[in-house]
Amino acid sequence: MRLSTVILPHRRWHEGGRPTWTRAERLGFHAAYAYDHLSWRSFRDGPWFGAVPTLTAAAAVTERIRLGTLVTSVEAFSPTAA
């Protein structure tokens, strides 16, 4: 059986973000996913970071765990968005 996890990108990388991703790999998860929403329920008043930069940073500190997004907000990053 392969288990995956969701890691919400609400922690600054130097304030707990990095250890969260490395711990997921150390615990043996097959994959870890991040949401790319602009807010998430109780976290809407705090920081919320984009999934792509977060996953890029996670890829730099992990070796085996698969990484991906569950939701990607394409419009928020569109150069044509007004």
PDB file of N, CA, C and O in Angstrom:
ATOM      1  N   MET A   1       0.837  -1.165   0.000  1.00  0.00           N
ATOM      2  CA  MET A   1       0.000   0.000   0.000  1.00  0.00           C
ATOM      3  C   MET A   1       0.890   1.237   0.000  1.00  0.00           C
ATOM      4  O   MET A   1       1.876   1.316   0.725  1.00  0.00           O
ATOM      5  N   ARG A   2       0.509   2.211  -0.817  1.00  0.00           N
ATOM      6  CA  ARG A   2       1.224   3.482  -0.862  1.00  0.00           C
ATOM      7  C   ARG A   2       0.358   4.566  -0.239  1.00  0.00           C
ATOM      8  O   ARG A   2      -0.797   4.731  -0.605  1.00  0.00           O
ATOM      9  N   LEU A   3       0.935   5.299   0.682  1.00  0.00           N
ATOM     10  CA  LEU A   3       0.214   6.376   1.345  1.00  0.00           C
ATOM     11  C   LEU A   3       0.771   7.725   0.912  1.00  0.00           C
ATOM     12  O   LEU A   3       1.970   7.884   0.738  1.00  0.00           O
ATOM     13  N   SER A   4      -0.136   8.672   0.757  1.00  0.00           N
ATOM     14  CA  SER A   4       0.244  10.034   0.404  1.00  0.00           C
ATOM     15  C   SER A   4      -0.280  10.991   1.467  1.00  0.00           C
ATOM     16  O   SER A   4      -1.117  10.620   2.283  1.00  0.00           O
ATOM     17  N   THR A   5       0.199  12.215   1.421  1.00  0.00           N
ATOM     18  CA  THR A   5      -0.225  13.218   2.385  1.00  0.00           C
ATOM     19  C   THR A   5      -0.407  14.566   1.694  1.00  0.00           C
ATOM     20  O   THR A   5       0.115  14.778   0.606  1.00  0.00           O
ATOM     21  N   VAL A   6      -1.155  15.428   2.329  1.00  0.00           N
ATOM     22  CA  VAL A   6      -1.324  16.803   1.864  1.00  0.00           C
ATOM     23  C   VAL A   6      -0.624  17.706   2.871  1.00  0.00           C
ATOM     24  O   VAL A   6      -0.834  17.578   4.079  1.00  0.00           O
ATOM     25  N   ILE A   7       0.212  18.590   2.372  1.00  0.00           N
ATOM     26  CA  ILE A   7       0.902  19.554   3.226  1.00  0.00           C
ATOM     27  C   ILE A   7       0.469  20.945   2.781  1.00  0.00           C
ATOM     28  O   ILE A   7       0.754  21.356   1.651  1.00  0.00           O
ATOM     29  N   LEU A   8      -0.230  21.631   3.633  1.00  0.00           N
ATOM     30  CA  LEU A   8      -0.715  22.968   3.294  1.00  0.00           C
ATOM     31  C   LEU A   8       0.433  23.967   3.344  1.00  0.00           C
ATOM     32  O   LEU A   8       1.198  23.996   4.313  1.00  0.00           O
ATOM     33  N   PRO A   9       0.583  24.808   2.326  1.00  0.00           N
ATOM     34  CA  PRO A   9       1.708  25.752   2.274  1.00  0.00           C
ATOM     35  C   PRO A   9       1.452  27.035   3.064  1.00  0.00           C
ATOM     36  O   PRO A   9       1.422  28.126   2.520  1.00  0.00           O
ATOM     37  N   HIS A  10       1.259  26.878   4.362  1.00  0.00           N
ATOM     38  CA  HIS A  10       0.974  28.054   5.203  1.00  0.00           C
ATOM     39  C   HIS A  10       2.135  28.413   6.130  1.00  0.00           C
ATOM     40  O   HIS A  10       2.063  29.383   6.854  1.00  0.00           O
ATOM     41  N   ARG A  11       3.198  27.650   6.096  1.00  0.00           N
ATOM     42  CA  ARG A  11       4.361  27.946   6.937  1.00  0.00           C
ATOM     43  C   ARG A  11       5.493  28.512   6.093  1.00  0.00           C
ATOM     44  O   ARG A  11       5.783  28.015   5.015  1.00  0.00           O
ATOM     45  N   ARG A  12       6.136  29.529   6.623  1.00  0.00           N
ATOM     46  CA  ARG A  12       7.318  30.056   5.952  1.00  0.00           C
ATOM     47  C   ARG A  12       8.384  28.962   5.953  1.00  0.00           C
ATOM     48  O   ARG A  12       8.486  28.181   6.895  1.00  0.00           O
ATOM     49  N   TRP A  13       9.156  28.911   4.903  1.00  0.00           N
ATOM     50  CA  TRP A  13      10.131  27.832   4.728  1.00  0.00           C
ATOM     51  C   TRP A  13      11.090  27.735   5.907  1.00  0.00           C
ATOM     52  O   TRP A  13      11.381  26.658   6.401  1.00  0.00           O
ATOM     53  N   HIS A  14      11.569  28.862   6.399  1.00  0.00           N
ATOM     54  CA  HIS A  14      12.535  28.870   7.507  1.00  0.00           C
ATOM     55  C   HIS A  14      11.857  28.789   8.883  1.00  0.00           C
ATOM     56  O   HIS A  14      12.529  28.752   9.892  1.00  0.00           O
ATOM     57  N   GLU A  15      10.529  28.738   8.923  1.00  0.00           N
ATOM     58  CA  GLU A  15       9.801  28.650  10.194  1.00  0.00           C
ATOM     59  C   GLU A  15       8.959  27.378  10.271  1.00  0.00           C
ATOM     60  O   GLU A  15       7.852  27.396  10.790  1.00  0.00           O
ATOM     61  N   GLY A  16       9.466  26.295   9.754  1.00  0.00           N
ATOM     62  CA  GLY A  16       8.766  25.026   9.875  1.00  0.00           C
ATOM     63  C   GLY A  16       8.341  24.394   8.567  1.00  0.00           C
ATOM     64  O   GLY A  16       7.927  23.245   8.541  1.00  0.00           O
ATOM     65  N   GLY A  17       8.430  25.125   7.468  1.00  0.00           N
ATOM     66  CA  GLY A  17       8.046  24.561   6.182  1.00  0.00           C
ATOM     67  C   GLY A  17       8.964  23.426   5.753  1.00  0.00           C
ATOM     68  O   GLY A  17       8.505  22.343   5.402  1.00  0.00           O
ATOM     69  N   ARG A  18      10.252  23.663   5.803  1.00  0.00           N
ATOM     70  CA  ARG A  18      11.224  22.650   5.369  1.00  0.00           C
ATOM     71  C   ARG A  18      11.124  21.359   6.179  1.00  0.00           C
ATOM     72  O   ARG A  18      11.038  20.275   5.592  1.00  0.00           O
ATOM     73  N   PRO A  19      11.129  21.406   7.509  1.00  0.00           N
ATOM     74  CA  PRO A  19      11.048  20.160   8.274  1.00  0.00           C
ATOM     75  C   PRO A  19       9.771  19.357   8.003  1.00  0.00           C
ATOM     76  O   PRO A  19       9.777  18.135   8.100  1.00  0.00           O
ATOM     77  N   THR A  20       8.708  20.027   7.645  1.00  0.00           N
ATOM     78  CA  THR A  20       7.461  19.323   7.356  1.00  0.00           C
ATOM     79  C   THR A  20       7.626  18.412   6.144  1.00  0.00           C
ATOM     80  O   THR A  20       7.200  17.255   6.150  1.00  0.00           O
ATOM     81  N   TRP A  21       8.248  18.930   5.094  1.00  0.00           N
ATOM     82  CA  TRP A  21       8.436  18.136   3.876  1.00  0.00           C
ATOM     83  C   TRP A  21       9.460  17.030   4.074  1.00  0.00           C
ATOM     84  O   TRP A  21       9.256  15.897   3.607  1.00  0.00           O
ATOM     85  N   THR A  22      10.545  17.312   4.752  1.00  0.00           N
ATOM     86  CA  THR A  22      11.549  16.270   4.975  1.00  0.00           C
ATOM     87  C   THR A  22      11.013  15.186   5.914  1.00  0.00           C
ATOM     88  O   THR A  22      11.335  14.017   5.756  1.00  0.00           O
ATOM     89  N   ARG A  23      10.170  15.574   6.842  1.00  0.00           N
ATOM     90  CA  ARG A  23       9.566  14.583   7.744  1.00  0.00           C
ATOM     91  C   ARG A  23       8.616  13.659   6.990  1.00  0.00           C
ATOM     92  O   ARG A  23       8.577  12.459   7.240  1.00  0.00           O
ATOM     93  N   ALA A  24       7.854  14.204   6.057  1.00  0.00           N
ATOM     94  CA  ALA A  24       6.948  13.377   5.251  1.00  0.00           C
ATOM     95  C   ALA A  24       7.743  12.308   4.505  1.00  0.00           C
ATOM     96  O   ALA A  24       7.332  11.143   4.441  1.00  0.00           O
ATOM     97  N   GLU A  25       8.881  12.686   3.965  1.00  0.00           N
ATOM     98  CA  GLU A  25       9.718  11.701   3.270  1.00  0.00           C
ATOM     99  C   GLU A  25      10.288  10.686   4.249  1.00  0.00           C
ATOM    100  O   GLU A  25      10.278   9.483   3.992  1.00  0.00           O
ATOM    101  N   ARG A  26      10.773  11.165   5.381  1.00  0.00           N
ATOM    102  CA  ARG A  26      11.359  10.284   6.396  1.00  0.00           C
ATOM    103  C   ARG A  26      10.334   9.279   6.926  1.00  0.00           C
ATOM    104  O   ARG A  26      10.667   8.138   7.234  1.00  0.00           O
ATOM    105  N   LEU A  27       9.064   9.696   7.010  1.00  0.00           N
ATOM    106  CA  LEU A  27       8.002   8.805   7.483  1.00  0.00           C
ATOM    107  C   LEU A  27       7.596   7.773   6.441  1.00  0.00           C
ATOM    108  O   LEU A  27       6.829   6.862   6.732  1.00  0.00           O
ATOM    109  N   GLY A  28       8.101   7.918   5.228  1.00  0.00           N
ATOM    110  CA  GLY A  28       7.860   6.913   4.205  1.00  0.00           C
ATOM    111  C   GLY A  28       6.668   7.156   3.294  1.00  0.00           C
ATOM    112  O   GLY A  28       6.242   6.251   2.582  1.00  0.00           O
ATOM    113  N   PHE A  29       6.127   8.368   3.284  1.00  0.00           N
ATOM    114  CA  PHE A  29       5.022   8.648   2.375  1.00  0.00           C
ATOM    115  C   PHE A  29       5.484   8.497   0.933  1.00  0.00           C
ATOM    116  O   PHE A  29       6.610   8.869   0.580  1.00  0.00           O
ATOM    117  N   HIS A  30       4.614   7.969   0.105  1.00  0.00           N
ATOM    118  CA  HIS A  30       4.902   7.794  -1.315  1.00  0.00           C
ATOM    119  C   HIS A  30       4.899   9.145  -2.037  1.00  0.00           C
ATOM    120  O   HIS A  30       5.723   9.386  -2.915  1.00  0.00           O
ATOM    121  N   ALA A  31       3.947  10.003  -1.677  1.00  0.00           N
ATOM    122  CA  ALA A  31       3.804  11.304  -2.326  1.00  0.00           C
ATOM    123  C   ALA A  31       3.304  12.336  -1.325  1.00  0.00           C
ATOM    124  O   ALA A  31       2.674  11.995  -0.325  1.00  0.00           O
ATOM    125  N   ALA A  32       3.594  13.592  -1.621  1.00  0.00           N
ATOM    126  CA  ALA A  32       3.093  14.715  -0.821  1.00  0.00           C
ATOM    127  C   ALA A  32       2.567  15.764  -1.783  1.00  0.00           C
ATOM    128  O   ALA A  32       3.206  16.069  -2.797  1.00  0.00           O
ATOM    129  N   TYR A  33       1.402  16.287  -1.472  1.00  0.00           N
ATOM    130  CA  TYR A  33       0.733  17.251  -2.337  1.00  0.00           C
ATOM    131  C   TYR A  33       0.506  18.564  -1.601  1.00  0.00           C
ATOM    132  O   TYR A  33       0.382  18.595  -0.386  1.00  0.00           O
ATOM    133  N   ALA A  34       0.423  19.639  -2.372  1.00  0.00           N
ATOM    134  CA  ALA A  34       0.124  20.960  -1.824  1.00  0.00           C
ATOM    135  C   ALA A  34      -1.056  21.541  -2.595  1.00  0.00           C
ATOM    136  O   ALA A  34      -1.219  21.284  -3.787  1.00  0.00           O
ATOM    137  N   TYR A  35      -1.885  22.297  -1.914  1.00  0.00           N
ATOM    138  CA  TYR A  35      -2.967  23.044  -2.559  1.00  0.00           C
ATOM    139  C   TYR A  35      -2.413  24.369  -3.026  1.00  0.00           C
ATOM    140  O   TYR A  35      -1.534  24.947  -2.403  1.00  0.00           O
ATOM    141  N   ASP A  36      -2.965  24.874  -4.100  1.00  0.00           N
ATOM    142  CA  ASP A  36      -2.550  26.179  -4.599  1.00  0.00           C
ATOM    143  C   ASP A  36      -3.739  27.133  -4.554  1.00  0.00           C
ATOM    144  O   ASP A  36      -4.152  27.680  -5.561  1.00  0.00           O
ATOM    145  N   HIS A  37      -4.311  27.285  -3.370  1.00  0.00           N
ATOM    146  CA  HIS A  37      -5.418  28.223  -3.172  1.00  0.00           C
ATOM    147  C   HIS A  37      -4.861  29.513  -2.586  1.00  0.00           C
ATOM    148  O   HIS A  37      -3.779  29.521  -2.015  1.00  0.00           O
ATOM    149  N   LEU A  38      -5.617  30.559  -2.703  1.00  0.00           N
ATOM    150  CA  LEU A  38      -5.184  31.821  -2.109  1.00  0.00           C
ATOM    151  C   LEU A  38      -5.487  31.878  -0.624  1.00  0.00           C
ATOM    152  O   LEU A  38      -4.916  32.669   0.092  1.00  0.00           O
ATOM    153  N   SER A  39      -6.382  31.058  -0.147  1.00  0.00           N
ATOM    154  CA  SER A  39      -6.651  30.951   1.291  1.00  0.00           C
ATOM    155  C   SER A  39      -7.265  29.593   1.574  1.00  0.00           C
ATOM    156  O   SER A  39      -7.773  28.927   0.679  1.00  0.00           O
ATOM    157  N   TRP A  40      -7.232  29.205   2.824  1.00  0.00           N
ATOM    158  CA  TRP A  40      -7.766  27.903   3.213  1.00  0.00           C
ATOM    159  C   TRP A  40      -8.381  28.021   4.597  1.00  0.00           C
ATOM    160  O   TRP A  40      -7.686  28.065   5.596  1.00  0.00           O
ATOM    161  N   ARG A  41      -9.667  28.092   4.658  1.00  0.00           N
ATOM    162  CA  ARG A  41     -10.460  28.114   5.888  1.00  0.00           C
ATOM    163  C   ARG A  41      -9.833  28.924   7.013  1.00  0.00           C
ATOM    164  O   ARG A  41      -9.734  30.129   6.937  1.00  0.00           O
ATOM    165  N   SER A  42      -9.373  28.252   8.044  1.00  0.00           N
ATOM    166  CA  SER A  42      -8.856  28.959   9.218  1.00  0.00           C
ATOM    167  C   SER A  42      -7.513  29.640   8.967  1.00  0.00           C
ATOM    168  O   SER A  42      -7.067  30.435   9.777  1.00  0.00           O
ATOM    169  N   PHE A  43      -6.876  29.374   7.849  1.00  0.00           N
ATOM    170  CA  PHE A  43      -5.588  29.988   7.533  1.00  0.00           C
ATOM    171  C   PHE A  43      -5.738  31.258   6.705  1.00  0.00           C
ATOM    172  O   PHE A  43      -4.757  31.862   6.321  1.00  0.00           O
ATOM    173  N   ARG A  44      -6.960  31.675   6.405  1.00  0.00           N
ATOM    174  CA  ARG A  44      -7.155  32.786   5.468  1.00  0.00           C
ATOM    175  C   ARG A  44      -6.606  34.119   5.967  1.00  0.00           C
ATOM    176  O   ARG A  44      -6.332  34.996   5.177  1.00  0.00           O
ATOM    177  N   ASP A  45      -6.420  34.283   7.271  1.00  0.00           N
ATOM    178  CA  ASP A  45      -5.884  35.536   7.802  1.00  0.00           C
ATOM    179  C   ASP A  45      -4.365  35.507   7.981  1.00  0.00           C
ATOM    180  O   ASP A  45      -3.767  36.499   8.368  1.00  0.00           O
ATOM    181  N   GLY A  46      -3.749  34.378   7.691  1.00  0.00           N
ATOM    182  CA  GLY A  46      -2.303  34.247   7.832  1.00  0.00           C
ATOM    183  C   GLY A  46      -1.630  34.100   6.483  1.00  0.00           C
ATOM    184  O   GLY A  46      -2.259  34.250   5.439  1.00  0.00           O
ATOM    185  N   PRO A  47      -0.350  33.794   6.492  1.00  0.00           N
ATOM    186  CA  PRO A  47       0.359  33.635   5.227  1.00  0.00           C
ATOM    187  C   PRO A  47      -0.108  32.389   4.480  1.00  0.00           C
ATOM    188  O   PRO A  47      -0.504  31.397   5.091  1.00  0.00           O
ATOM    189  N   TRP A  48      -0.084  32.458   3.172  1.00  0.00           N
ATOM    190  CA  TRP A  48      -0.405  31.315   2.315  1.00  0.00           C
ATOM    191  C   TRP A  48       0.493  31.413   1.090  1.00  0.00           C
ATOM    192  O   TRP A  48       0.514  32.428   0.412  1.00  0.00           O
ATOM    193  N   PHE A  49       1.255  30.381   0.826  1.00  0.00           N
ATOM    194  CA  PHE A  49       2.269  30.433  -0.228  1.00  0.00           C
ATOM    195  C   PHE A  49       1.856  29.579  -1.415  1.00  0.00           C
ATOM    196  O   PHE A  49       1.138  28.598  -1.275  1.00  0.00           O
ATOM    197  N   GLY A  50       2.317  29.943  -2.582  1.00  0.00           N
ATOM    198  CA  GLY A  50       1.991  29.215  -3.800  1.00  0.00           C
ATOM    199  C   GLY A  50       2.543  27.805  -3.775  1.00  0.00           C
ATOM    200  O   GLY A  50       3.618  27.534  -3.225  1.00  0.00           O
ATOM    201  N   ALA A  51       1.809  26.896  -4.386  1.00  0.00           N
ATOM    202  CA  ALA A  51       2.218  25.494  -4.412  1.00  0.00           C
ATOM    203  C   ALA A  51       3.481  25.281  -5.242  1.00  0.00           C
ATOM    204  O   ALA A  51       4.357  24.512  -4.845  1.00  0.00           O
ATOM    205  N   VAL A  52       3.598  25.942  -6.380  1.00  0.00           N
ATOM    206  CA  VAL A  52       4.748  25.700  -7.256  1.00  0.00           C
ATOM    207  C   VAL A  52       6.065  26.109  -6.586  1.00  0.00           C
ATOM    208  O   VAL A  52       7.010  25.308  -6.562  1.00  0.00           O
ATOM    209  N   PRO A  53       6.183  27.305  -6.016  1.00  0.00           N
ATOM    210  CA  PRO A  53       7.437  27.625  -5.314  1.00  0.00           C
ATOM    211  C   PRO A  53       7.681  26.710  -4.105  1.00  0.00           C
ATOM    212  O   PRO A  53       8.822  26.327  -3.830  1.00  0.00           O
ATOM    213  N   THR A  54       6.618  26.354  -3.402  1.00  0.00           N
ATOM    214  CA  THR A  54       6.760  25.460  -2.248  1.00  0.00           C
ATOM    215  C   THR A  54       7.255  24.092  -2.682  1.00  0.00           C
ATOM    216  O   THR A  54       8.166  23.524  -2.068  1.00  0.00           O
ATOM    217  N   LEU A  55       6.683  23.555  -3.749  1.00  0.00           N
ATOM    218  CA  LEU A  55       7.109  22.243  -4.239  1.00  0.00           C
ATOM    219  C   LEU A  55       8.527  22.287  -4.809  1.00  0.00           C
ATOM    220  O   LEU A  55       9.275  21.317  -4.703  1.00  0.00           O
ATOM    221  N   THR A  56       8.906  23.420  -5.383  1.00  0.00           N
ATOM    222  CA  THR A  56      10.277  23.579  -5.871  1.00  0.00           C
ATOM    223  C   THR A  56      11.255  23.510  -4.707  1.00  0.00           C
ATOM    224  O   THR A  56      12.282  22.826  -4.787  1.00  0.00           O
ATOM    225  N   ALA A  57      10.936  24.201  -3.625  1.00  0.00           N
ATOM    226  CA  ALA A  57      11.785  24.156  -2.430  1.00  0.00           C
ATOM    227  C   ALA A  57      11.806  22.755  -1.834  1.00  0.00           C
ATOM    228  O   ALA A  57      12.860  22.263  -1.420  1.00  0.00           O
ATOM    229  N   ALA A  58      10.652  22.090  -1.797  1.00  0.00           N
ATOM    230  CA  ALA A  58      10.577  20.724  -1.263  1.00  0.00           C
ATOM    231  C   ALA A  58      11.417  19.765  -2.101  1.00  0.00           C
ATOM    232  O   ALA A  58      12.076  18.868  -1.561  1.00  0.00           O
ATOM    233  N   ALA A  59      11.416  19.943  -3.413  1.00  0.00           N
ATOM    234  CA  ALA A  59      12.209  19.083  -4.292  1.00  0.00           C
ATOM    235  C   ALA A  59      13.704  19.230  -4.021  1.00  0.00           C
ATOM    236  O   ALA A  59      14.471  18.290  -4.192  1.00  0.00           O
ATOM    237  N   ALA A  60      14.109  20.417  -3.578  1.00  0.00           N
ATOM    238  CA  ALA A  60      15.525  20.661  -3.298  1.00  0.00           C
ATOM    239  C   ALA A  60      16.008  19.962  -2.028  1.00  0.00           C
ATOM    240  O   ALA A  60      17.205  19.739  -1.873  1.00  0.00           O
ATOM    241  N   VAL A  61      15.088  19.617  -1.118  1.00  0.00           N
ATOM    242  CA  VAL A  61      15.502  19.022   0.160  1.00  0.00           C
ATOM    243  C   VAL A  61      15.032  17.580   0.340  1.00  0.00           C
ATOM    244  O   VAL A  61      15.262  16.984   1.385  1.00  0.00           O
ATOM    245  N   THR A  62      14.346  17.023  -0.656  1.00  0.00           N
ATOM    246  CA  THR A  62      13.907  15.631  -0.595  1.00  0.00           C
ATOM    247  C   THR A  62      14.537  14.855  -1.736  1.00  0.00           C
ATOM    248  O   THR A  62      15.037  15.444  -2.699  1.00  0.00           O
ATOM    249  N   GLU A  63      14.493  13.521  -1.631  1.00  0.00           N
ATOM    250  CA  GLU A  63      15.112  12.693  -2.665  1.00  0.00           C
ATOM    251  C   GLU A  63      14.158  11.704  -3.314  1.00  0.00           C
ATOM    252  O   GLU A  63      14.228  11.479  -4.519  1.00  0.00           O
ATOM    253  N   ARG A  64      13.275  11.080  -2.531  1.00  0.00           N
ATOM    254  CA  ARG A  64      12.467   9.981  -3.050  1.00  0.00           C
ATOM    255  C   ARG A  64      10.975  10.277  -3.148  1.00  0.00           C
ATOM    256  O   ARG A  64      10.294   9.700  -3.978  1.00  0.00           O
ATOM    257  N   ILE A  65      10.469  11.134  -2.326  1.00  0.00           N
ATOM    258  CA  ILE A  65       9.034  11.366  -2.268  1.00  0.00           C
ATOM    259  C   ILE A  65       8.556  12.065  -3.547  1.00  0.00           C
ATOM    260  O   ILE A  65       9.244  12.930  -4.084  1.00  0.00           O
ATOM    261  N   ARG A  66       7.410  11.643  -4.050  1.00  0.00           N
ATOM    262  CA  ARG A  66       6.827  12.296  -5.223  1.00  0.00           C
ATOM    263  C   ARG A  66       6.090  13.546  -4.758  1.00  0.00           C
ATOM    264  O   ARG A  66       5.475  13.546  -3.692  1.00  0.00           O
ATOM    265  N   LEU A  67       6.135  14.591  -5.558  1.00  0.00           N
ATOM    266  CA  LEU A  67       5.525  15.869  -5.198  1.00  0.00           C
ATOM    267  C   LEU A  67       4.528  16.287  -6.265  1.00  0.00           C
ATOM    268  O   LEU A  67       4.733  16.027  -7.449  1.00  0.00           O
ATOM    269  N   GLY A  68       3.454  16.948  -5.830  1.00  0.00           N
ATOM    270  CA  GLY A  68       2.483  17.423  -6.801  1.00  0.00           C
ATOM    271  C   GLY A  68       1.463  18.358  -6.184  1.00  0.00           C
ATOM    272  O   GLY A  68       1.429  18.557  -4.972  1.00  0.00           O
ATOM    273  N   THR A  69       0.626  18.933  -7.050  1.00  0.00           N
ATOM    274  CA  THR A  69      -0.450  19.804  -6.585  1.00  0.00           C
ATOM    275  C   THR A  69      -1.772  19.072  -6.687  1.00  0.00           C
ATOM    276  O   THR A  69      -1.993  18.290  -7.601  1.00  0.00           O
ATOM    277  N   LEU A  70      -2.649  19.336  -5.738  1.00  0.00           N
ATOM    278  CA  LEU A  70      -4.020  18.818  -5.831  1.00  0.00           C
ATOM    279  C   LEU A  70      -4.887  19.805  -6.580  1.00  0.00           C
ATOM    280  O   LEU A  70      -5.784  19.435  -7.307  1.00  0.00           O
ATOM    281  N   VAL A  71      -4.616  21.081  -6.400  1.00  0.00           N
ATOM    282  CA  VAL A  71      -5.346  22.142  -7.081  1.00  0.00           C
ATOM    283  C   VAL A  71      -4.329  23.200  -7.489  1.00  0.00           C
ATOM    284  O   VAL A  71      -3.467  23.570  -6.706  1.00  0.00           O
ATOM    285  N   THR A  72      -4.417  23.675  -8.720  1.00  0.00           N
ATOM    286  CA  THR A  72      -3.544  24.742  -9.184  1.00  0.00           C
ATOM    287  C   THR A  72      -4.398  25.889  -9.679  1.00  0.00           C
ATOM    288  O   THR A  72      -5.249  25.703 -10.551  1.00  0.00           O
ATOM    289  N   SER A  73      -4.204  27.054  -9.121  1.00  0.00           N
ATOM    290  CA  SER A  73      -4.967  28.236  -9.499  1.00  0.00           C
ATOM    291  C   SER A  73      -4.292  28.916 -10.682  1.00  0.00           C
ATOM    292  O   SER A  73      -3.496  29.836 -10.526  1.00  0.00           O
ATOM    293  N   VAL A  74      -4.586  28.459 -11.868  1.00  0.00           N
ATOM    294  CA  VAL A  74      -3.934  28.950 -13.072  1.00  0.00           C
ATOM    295  C   VAL A  74      -4.201  30.432 -13.293  1.00  0.00           C
ATOM    296  O   VAL A  74      -3.308  31.194 -13.611  1.00  0.00           O
ATOM    297  N   GLU A  75      -5.414  30.864 -13.097  1.00  0.00           N
ATOM    298  CA  GLU A  75      -5.778  32.265 -13.359  1.00  0.00           C
ATOM    299  C   GLU A  75      -4.982  33.236 -12.495  1.00  0.00           C
ATOM    300  O   GLU A  75      -4.619  34.304 -12.953  1.00  0.00           O
ATOM    301  N   ALA A  76      -4.681  32.867 -11.278  1.00  0.00           N
ATOM    302  CA  ALA A  76      -3.939  33.775 -10.387  1.00  0.00           C
ATOM    303  C   ALA A  76      -2.548  34.081 -10.914  1.00  0.00           C
ATOM    304  O   ALA A  76      -1.980  35.117 -10.607  1.00  0.00           O
ATOM    305  N   PHE A  77      -1.975  33.203 -11.738  1.00  0.00           N
ATOM    306  CA  PHE A  77      -0.629  33.384 -12.236  1.00  0.00           C
ATOM    307  C   PHE A  77      -0.597  33.795 -13.707  1.00  0.00           C
ATOM    308  O   PHE A  77       0.443  33.904 -14.298  1.00  0.00           O
ATOM    309  N   SER A  78      -1.749  33.998 -14.295  1.00  0.00           N
ATOM    310  CA  SER A  78      -1.825  34.330 -15.714  1.00  0.00           C
ATOM    311  C   SER A  78      -1.345  35.761 -15.973  1.00  0.00           C
ATOM    312  O   SER A  78      -1.792  36.689 -15.318  1.00  0.00           O
ATOM    313  N   PRO A  79      -0.445  35.941 -16.948  1.00  0.00           N
ATOM    314  CA  PRO A  79       0.008  37.303 -17.257  1.00  0.00           C
ATOM    315  C   PRO A  79      -1.096  38.147 -17.907  1.00  0.00           C
ATOM    316  O   PRO A  79      -0.976  39.353 -17.980  1.00  0.00           O
ATOM    317  N   THR A  80      -2.178  37.502 -18.335  1.00  0.00           N
ATOM    318  CA  THR A  80      -3.282  38.243 -18.962  1.00  0.00           C
ATOM    319  C   THR A  80      -4.381  38.588 -17.981  1.00  0.00           C
ATOM    320  O   THR A  80      -5.349  39.244 -18.339  1.00  0.00           O
ATOM    321  N   ALA A  81      -4.233  38.140 -16.721  1.00  0.00           N
ATOM    322  CA  ALA A  81      -5.265  38.434 -15.717  1.00  0.00           C
ATOM    323  C   ALA A  81      -5.272  39.927 -15.407  1.00  0.00           C
ATOM    324  O   ALA A  81      -4.230  40.541 -15.208  1.00  0.00           O
ATOM    325  N   ALA A  82      -6.446  40.484 -15.373  1.00  0.00           N
ATOM    326  CA  ALA A  82      -6.553  41.924 -15.116  1.00  0.00           C
ATOM    327  C   ALA A  82      -6.687  42.216 -13.641  1.00  0.00           C
ATOM    328  O   ALA A  82      -7.095  41.486 -12.856  1.00  0.00           O
TER     329      ALA A  82
END
